[in-house]
Amino acid sequence: MPIVVQKYGGSSIESIEKIRNVANRIAQRRSEGFDLVVVVSAMGKTTDYLIDMAHQISNTPKKREMDVLMATGEQVSISLLSIALNDIGVAAVSFTGPQLGIKTEGYHTKSRIAEINEGIILDAIGKGKVVIVAGFQGVNEKNEITTLGRGGSDTTAVAIAAKLGCPCEIYTDVDGIYTVDPRLFPSARKLETISYEEMLELASSGAGVMHTRSIELAEIYNVPITVALNTGNIKGTIIKELDETMEKTAITGLAVDNNEAMITLNGVPHDIKIIADIFAKIAKLDINIDMISQTTPVNKLVSISFTIPKNDLSQATSILEQYKKDIFTFSYETFDNITKLSVIGIGMKSQSGVASKMFNILAENDIAVHIITTSEIKISYVINPEDQKKAIEAVAREYNL
């Protein structure tokens, strides 16, 4: 029988009733002639609850211990779903990431999948069982439990699908990918299809539907992904290879990210070695720098602004404090209340004038811009949060999003 990998997020299994509903959906799909590998997240807000408990004990819990703690949430989910399936006569077996031989590399709480032992999965399928897998986790070269970062269950599901050479279905509490988050712009349109490249840019720009690493893997291994509602049979959105129909519109979607902070360095010597050293030290902390802008030198000094995840701000400032001691001219400012607005579209490659039109839209609505970055298919702006609603509505109207 053909194999399908399914993934159910925490909201899909946040109660016993919902776990039973998912079990019935799996049973129905199996009766249609499919072998199934089902990846699940922790129930509801379990991971948040576990993190909160750790921080009640310590302001700076060790990341190794956080991984051990957070990985328990998925273990509860897989066992309960397997019990529910076996109870309705569907043979099922659950596996944690380490049990399944999901090898990881990199940093605790931000690991990447390096290897999967598909033999264990295929052996269980050969015995007629539905395979239930704990998402978000694996084991590193030191035999320590690690996690893949928030949303990492998507990555687990796509990585398994890539290894098995089969499609992947992501079931969540939304019925597909929208041009704009419907919570921010209720009249946003649902997309029938979207390219890997566009989806990767949307995900990395703050659209929370998919984990960025999962899209990277899907594109590399050409894994088609369907994102759909976890209840009913509403048609979802297919993430797939680019085709010529996707280039007809300049802008496919708009993403908003309120989880980044901006740092501005002032009085930095215009010396590439010093600038490189600052960013190298931040990178060593596994902090992802996103947008960067630099002023023209004045008296051989420059100002540099860049954005990072808001929760990495304290680590980054610890590096900058050292530079204040070492470089007499150096100072910095932090801004943890910013909005990153990004417009994305494959059509930008072939249609000119998007940047000009965007500047006009922002200018007409008196929206100040602090940083701008561009790529072939994306333009991102750092704006003030109070301008977010106005900016979304203006851009969405202009591009019929």
Tab-separated table of C-alpha atoms in Angstrom, residues 74-379:
chain	number	residue	atom	x	y	z
A	74	GLU	CA	5.361	14.467	22.744
A	75	GLN	CA	5.891	11.189	24.591
A	76	VAL	CA	2.512	11.646	26.292
A	77	SER	CA	0.846	12.389	22.933
A	78	ILE	CA	2.199	9.380	21.039
A	79	SER	CA	1.277	6.918	23.761
A	80	LEU	CA	-2.276	8.219	24.116
A	81	LEU	CA	-2.869	8.267	20.346
A	82	SER	CA	-1.497	4.735	20.004
A	83	ILE	CA	-3.763	3.573	22.841
A	84	ALA	CA	-6.757	5.228	21.143
A	85	LEU	CA	-6.012	3.535	17.810
A	86	ASN	CA	-5.512	0.092	19.310
A	87	ASP	CA	-8.757	0.570	21.258
A	88	ILE	CA	-10.740	0.946	18.008
A	89	GLY	CA	-9.054	-2.042	16.394
A	90	VAL	CA	-6.294	-0.273	14.438
A	91	ALA	CA	-2.893	-1.783	15.221
A	92	ALA	CA	-0.480	1.008	16.156
A	93	VAL	CA	2.917	1.423	17.797
A	94	SER	CA	4.524	4.587	19.159
A	95	PHE	CA	8.160	5.695	19.010
A	96	THR	CA	10.058	8.579	20.559
A	97	GLY	CA	12.644	10.299	18.378
A	98	PRO	CA	15.573	8.421	19.984
A	99	GLN	CA	13.736	5.080	19.691
A	100	LEU	CA	13.271	5.713	15.992
A	101	GLY	CA	16.938	6.540	15.476
A	102	ILE	CA	16.373	10.212	14.634
A	103	LYS	CA	19.939	11.510	14.907
A	104	THR	CA	20.449	15.227	15.420
A	105	GLU	CA	23.300	17.704	15.335
A	106	GLY	CA	23.789	21.298	16.448
A	107	TYR	CA	22.762	23.118	19.603
A	108	HIS	CA	20.356	22.076	22.335
A	109	THR	CA	16.835	23.485	21.737
A	110	LYS	CA	17.825	24.313	18.112
A	111	SER	CA	19.059	20.996	16.691
A	112	ARG	CA	18.798	19.772	13.104
A	113	ILE	CA	17.974	16.276	11.890
A	114	ALA	CA	21.044	14.517	10.485
A	115	GLU	CA	19.765	10.959	10.013
A	116	ILE	CA	16.637	8.810	10.334
A	117	ASN	CA	16.537	5.019	10.608
A	118	GLU	CA	13.702	4.308	8.203
A	119	GLY	CA	14.199	0.563	8.698
A	120	ILE	CA	12.379	0.694	12.044
A	121	ILE	CA	9.418	2.447	10.407
A	122	LEU	CA	9.248	0.054	7.471
A	123	ASP	CA	9.489	-2.960	9.775
A	124	ALA	CA	6.486	-1.757	11.808
A	125	ILE	CA	4.515	-0.969	8.635
A	126	GLY	CA	5.360	-4.428	7.330
A	127	LYS	CA	3.699	-5.834	10.427
A	128	GLY	CA	0.508	-3.955	9.573
A	129	LYS	CA	0.859	-1.197	12.140
A	130	VAL	CA	0.282	2.542	12.038
A	131	VAL	CA	3.523	4.169	13.185
A	132	ILE	CA	3.103	7.022	15.683
A	133	VAL	CA	6.171	9.255	15.999
A	134	ALA	CA	7.059	11.939	18.541
A	135	GLY	CA	7.863	15.084	16.606
A	136	PHE	CA	10.305	17.839	17.581
A	137	GLN	CA	12.993	15.552	19.058
A	138	GLY	CA	15.941	13.267	18.456
A	139	VAL	CA	19.256	12.192	19.939
A	140	ASN	CA	22.666	13.697	19.205
A	141	GLU	CA	26.113	12.184	18.789
A	142	LYS	CA	26.575	12.255	22.589
A	143	ASN	CA	23.390	10.203	23.029
A	144	GLU	CA	21.602	13.201	24.562
A	145	ILE	CA	17.988	14.115	23.861
A	146	THR	CA	17.699	17.268	21.765
A	147	THR	CA	14.803	19.259	20.350
A	148	LEU	CA	14.411	21.000	16.985
A	149	GLY	CA	12.978	24.364	18.025
A	150	ARG	CA	9.356	25.453	18.167
A	151	GLY	CA	7.379	23.990	15.273
A	152	GLY	CA	9.948	21.239	14.895
A	153	SER	CA	7.300	18.520	14.503
A	154	ASP	CA	6.741	19.805	10.966
A	155	THR	CA	10.417	19.149	10.290
A	156	THR	CA	10.194	15.638	11.731
A	157	ALA	CA	7.225	14.835	9.479
A	158	VAL	CA	8.793	16.197	6.282
A	159	ALA	CA	12.143	14.542	7.023
A	160	ILE	CA	10.432	11.159	7.429
A	161	ALA	CA	8.430	11.708	4.222
A	162	ALA	CA	11.665	12.580	2.395
A	163	LYS	CA	13.322	9.418	3.697
A	164	LEU	CA	10.341	7.260	2.667
A	165	GLY	CA	9.785	9.077	-0.668
A	166	CYS	CA	6.129	9.842	0.031
A	167	PRO	CA	3.834	12.878	0.420
A	168	CYS	CA	3.306	14.702	3.697
A	169	GLU	CA	0.051	16.063	5.136
A	170	ILE	CA	0.128	18.711	7.861
A	171	TYR	CA	-3.129	18.957	9.834
A	172	THR	CA	-3.640	22.026	11.985
A	173	ASP	CA	-6.320	24.448	13.196
A	174	VAL	CA	-6.305	26.417	9.921
A	175	ASP	CA	-7.624	25.129	6.610
A	176	GLY	CA	-4.647	26.113	4.476
A	177	ILE	CA	-2.154	28.858	3.663
A	178	TYR	CA	-3.613	32.357	3.321
A	179	THR	CA	-2.314	35.438	1.553
A	180	VAL	CA	-2.306	37.162	4.959
A	181	ASP	CA	-2.933	35.800	8.442
A	182	PRO	CA	-6.781	35.920	8.634
A	183	ARG	CA	-6.535	37.019	12.257
A	184	LEU	CA	-4.838	40.195	11.031
A	185	PHE	CA	-6.816	40.612	7.796
A	186	PRO	CA	-10.122	38.674	7.878
A	187	SER	CA	-10.812	38.949	4.135
A	188	ALA	CA	-7.514	37.269	3.165
A	189	ARG	CA	-7.728	34.606	0.439
A	190	LYS	CA	-6.772	30.964	0.837
A	191	LEU	CA	-4.181	29.773	-1.692
A	192	GLU	CA	-4.748	26.542	-3.636
A	193	THR	CA	-1.012	26.136	-4.237
A	194	ILE	CA	2.190	27.903	-3.263
A	195	SER	CA	5.797	27.255	-4.268
A	196	TYR	CA	8.407	25.970	-1.831
A	197	GLU	CA	10.403	29.175	-2.324
A	198	GLU	CA	7.474	31.452	-1.480
A	199	MET	CA	6.414	29.331	1.488
A	200	LEU	CA	9.948	29.351	2.863
A	201	GLU	CA	10.056	33.138	2.686
A	202	LEU	CA	6.609	33.434	4.311
A	203	ALA	CA	7.581	31.048	7.111
A	204	SER	CA	10.912	32.773	7.772
A	205	SER	CA	9.166	36.156	7.789
A	206	GLY	CA	6.758	35.336	10.595
A	207	ALA	CA	3.880	33.353	9.041
A	208	GLY	CA	3.513	30.720	11.747
A	209	VAL	CA	1.834	27.951	9.761
A	210	MET	CA	5.002	25.993	8.895
A	211	HIS	CA	8.498	25.547	10.340
A	212	THR	CA	11.191	26.935	7.990
A	213	ARG	CA	13.449	23.870	8.154
A	214	SER	CA	10.548	21.651	7.072
A	215	ILE	CA	10.100	23.710	3.890
A	216	GLU	CA	13.839	23.595	3.167
A	217	LEU	CA	13.776	19.792	3.385
A	218	ALA	CA	10.619	19.534	1.282
A	219	GLU	CA	12.206	21.611	-1.481
A	220	ILE	CA	15.487	19.667	-1.437
A	221	TYR	CA	13.744	16.285	-1.630
A	222	ASN	CA	10.676	17.421	-3.600
A	223	VAL	CA	8.186	16.336	-0.947
A	224	PRO	CA	4.676	17.655	-1.737
A	225	ILE	CA	3.018	19.014	1.412
A	226	THR	CA	-0.693	19.494	1.971
A	227	VAL	CA	-1.668	21.896	4.763
A	228	ALA	CA	-5.284	21.350	5.820
A	229	LEU	CA	-7.774	21.556	8.666
A	230	ASN	CA	-7.593	18.843	11.313
A	231	THR	CA	-11.359	18.266	11.189
A	232	GLY	CA	-13.633	17.633	8.233
A	233	ASN	CA	-12.566	17.311	4.611
A	234	ILE	CA	-12.019	20.937	3.574
A	235	LYS	CA	-9.548	21.232	0.714
A	236	GLY	CA	-6.223	22.622	1.921
A	237	THR	CA	-3.191	24.245	0.271
A	238	ILE	CA	-0.528	22.277	-1.589
A	239	ILE	CA	3.109	23.369	-1.238
A	240	LYS	CA	4.999	22.142	-4.287
A	241	GLU	CA	7.520	22.898	-7.012
A	242	LEU	CA	7.163	26.147	-8.914
A	243	ASP	CA	5.111	26.135	-12.112
A	244	GLU	CA	4.480	28.917	-14.630
A	245	THR	CA	1.015	29.770	-13.259
A	246	MET	CA	2.556	30.935	-9.982
A	247	GLU	CA	4.405	33.870	-11.594
A	248	LYS	CA	1.292	35.688	-12.781
A	249	THR	CA	0.889	37.751	-9.619
A	250	ALA	CA	3.660	39.977	-8.273
A	251	ILE	CA	2.752	39.431	-4.598
A	252	THR	CA	1.564	36.060	-3.323
A	253	GLY	CA	1.441	36.836	0.369
A	254	LEU	CA	2.218	39.201	3.217
A	255	ALA	CA	3.771	38.146	6.527
A	256	VAL	CA	4.008	39.982	9.835
A	257	ASP	CA	6.492	39.227	12.611
A	258	ASN	CA	6.243	40.843	16.038
A	259	ASN	CA	8.774	38.515	17.654
A	260	GLU	CA	11.954	40.277	16.577
A	261	ALA	CA	14.038	42.988	18.227
A	262	MET	CA	16.269	45.606	16.620
A	263	ILE	CA	19.725	46.605	17.800
A	264	THR	CA	21.471	49.758	16.581
A	265	LEU	CA	25.229	50.027	17.068
A	266	ASN	CA	26.575	53.578	17.100
A	267	GLY	CA	30.153	54.791	16.769
A	268	VAL	CA	31.489	51.564	15.257
A	269	PRO	CA	34.913	52.025	13.621
A	270	HIS	CA	34.619	51.604	9.858
A	271	ASP	CA	36.843	48.534	9.995
A	272	ILE	CA	35.506	45.333	8.451
A	273	LYS	CA	37.529	43.212	10.887
A	274	ILE	CA	35.800	44.783	13.897
A	275	ILE	CA	32.348	44.503	12.300
A	276	ALA	CA	33.014	40.887	11.309
A	277	ASP	CA	34.146	40.077	14.856
A	278	ILE	CA	30.956	41.515	16.368
A	279	PHE	CA	28.728	39.407	14.130
A	280	ALA	CA	30.933	36.310	14.539
A	281	LYS	CA	30.614	36.457	18.323
A	282	ILE	CA	26.821	36.803	18.052
A	283	ALA	CA	26.698	33.892	15.570
A	284	LYS	CA	28.636	31.684	18.005
A	285	LEU	CA	25.651	31.967	20.338
A	286	ASP	CA	23.515	30.482	17.526
A	287	ILE	CA	21.609	33.758	17.218
A	288	ASN	CA	20.113	34.293	13.769
A	289	ILE	CA	20.671	37.818	12.451
A	290	ASP	CA	18.005	38.728	9.935
A	291	MET	CA	17.906	42.279	8.537
A	292	ILE	CA	21.024	44.483	8.476
A	293	SER	CA	21.607	48.098	7.438
A	294	GLN	CA	24.702	50.311	7.705
A	295	THR	CA	25.154	54.059	7.361
A	296	THR	CA	27.777	55.812	5.252
A	297	PRO	CA	30.978	56.449	7.286
A	298	VAL	CA	31.256	59.803	9.084
A	299	ASN	CA	34.653	60.534	10.655
A	300	LYS	CA	35.491	56.875	10.007
A	301	LEU	CA	32.573	55.725	12.172
A	302	VAL	CA	29.348	54.000	11.115
A	303	SER	CA	26.021	53.022	12.641
A	304	ILE	CA	24.718	49.473	12.058
A	305	SER	CA	21.174	48.276	12.713
A	306	PHE	CA	20.092	44.632	12.636
A	307	THR	CA	17.253	42.413	13.821
A	308	ILE	CA	17.354	39.206	15.858
A	309	PRO	CA	14.744	37.019	17.594
A	310	LYS	CA	13.409	38.900	20.602
A	311	ASN	CA	14.169	36.035	22.987
A	312	ASP	CA	17.875	36.205	22.032
A	313	LEU	CA	18.193	39.885	22.923
A	314	SER	CA	19.751	39.417	26.361
A	315	GLN	CA	22.433	37.078	24.996
A	316	ALA	CA	23.316	39.492	22.201
A	317	THR	CA	23.582	42.468	24.555
A	318	SER	CA	26.020	40.536	26.755
A	319	ILE	CA	28.402	40.496	23.776
A	320	LEU	CA	27.861	44.189	23.083
A	321	GLU	CA	28.581	45.148	26.692
A	322	GLN	CA	32.090	43.803	26.234
A	323	TYR	CA	32.582	45.961	23.154
A	324	LYS	CA	31.577	49.062	25.121
A	325	LYS	CA	34.600	48.368	27.334
A	326	ASP	CA	36.958	47.654	24.433
A	327	ILE	CA	35.948	50.358	21.918
A	328	PHE	CA	35.826	53.920	23.258
A	329	THR	CA	33.436	55.258	20.587
A	330	PHE	CA	31.001	52.357	20.781
A	331	SER	CA	27.421	52.458	22.105
A	332	TYR	CA	24.214	50.604	21.300
A	333	GLU	CA	20.450	50.881	21.566
A	334	THR	CA	17.880	48.069	21.682
A	335	PHE	CA	14.284	48.163	20.448
A	336	ASP	CA	12.088	45.241	21.460
A	337	ASN	CA	8.823	46.713	20.177
A	338	ILE	CA	9.027	46.540	16.380
A	339	THR	CA	7.060	44.964	13.537
A	340	LYS	CA	8.618	43.313	10.499
A	341	LEU	CA	6.323	43.485	7.459
A	342	SER	CA	7.293	41.346	4.446
A	343	VAL	CA	5.760	41.016	0.983
A	344	ILE	CA	6.592	37.818	-0.904
A	345	GLY	CA	6.022	36.717	-4.472
A	346	ILE	CA	7.755	34.717	-7.206
A	347	GLY	CA	6.299	37.265	-9.638
A	348	MET	CA	8.819	39.858	-8.405
A	349	LYS	CA	11.446	38.088	-10.504
A	350	SER	CA	9.696	39.006	-13.736
A	351	GLN	CA	7.603	42.056	-12.806
A	352	SER	CA	9.273	45.389	-12.065
A	353	GLY	CA	7.999	48.238	-9.920
A	354	VAL	CA	7.050	46.363	-6.737
A	355	ALA	CA	9.572	48.244	-4.568
A	356	SER	CA	8.459	51.591	-5.991
A	357	LYS	CA	4.786	50.806	-5.412
A	358	MET	CA	5.465	49.646	-1.856
A	359	PHE	CA	7.296	52.874	-1.032
A	360	ASN	CA	4.362	54.853	-2.383
A	361	ILE	CA	1.874	52.839	-0.308
A	362	LEU	CA	3.861	53.407	2.879
A	363	ALA	CA	4.438	57.085	2.118
A	364	GLU	CA	0.759	57.735	1.357
A	365	ASN	CA	-0.137	56.247	4.731
A	366	ASP	CA	2.607	58.096	6.670
A	367	ILE	CA	4.263	54.837	7.740
A	368	ALA	CA	7.874	55.285	8.908
A	369	VAL	CA	10.414	52.615	7.897
A	370	HIS	CA	13.538	51.848	9.978
A	371	ILE	CA	15.223	49.050	7.990
A	372	ILE	CA	14.610	47.607	4.526
A	373	THR	CA	16.015	44.410	3.036
A	374	THR	CA	15.279	42.843	-0.326
A	375	SER	CA	15.771	39.553	-2.141
A	376	GLU	CA	14.588	38.259	-5.493
A	377	ILE	CA	11.133	37.427	-4.150
A	378	LYS	CA	10.840	39.339	-0.860
A	379	ILE	CA	10.938	42.882	0.494
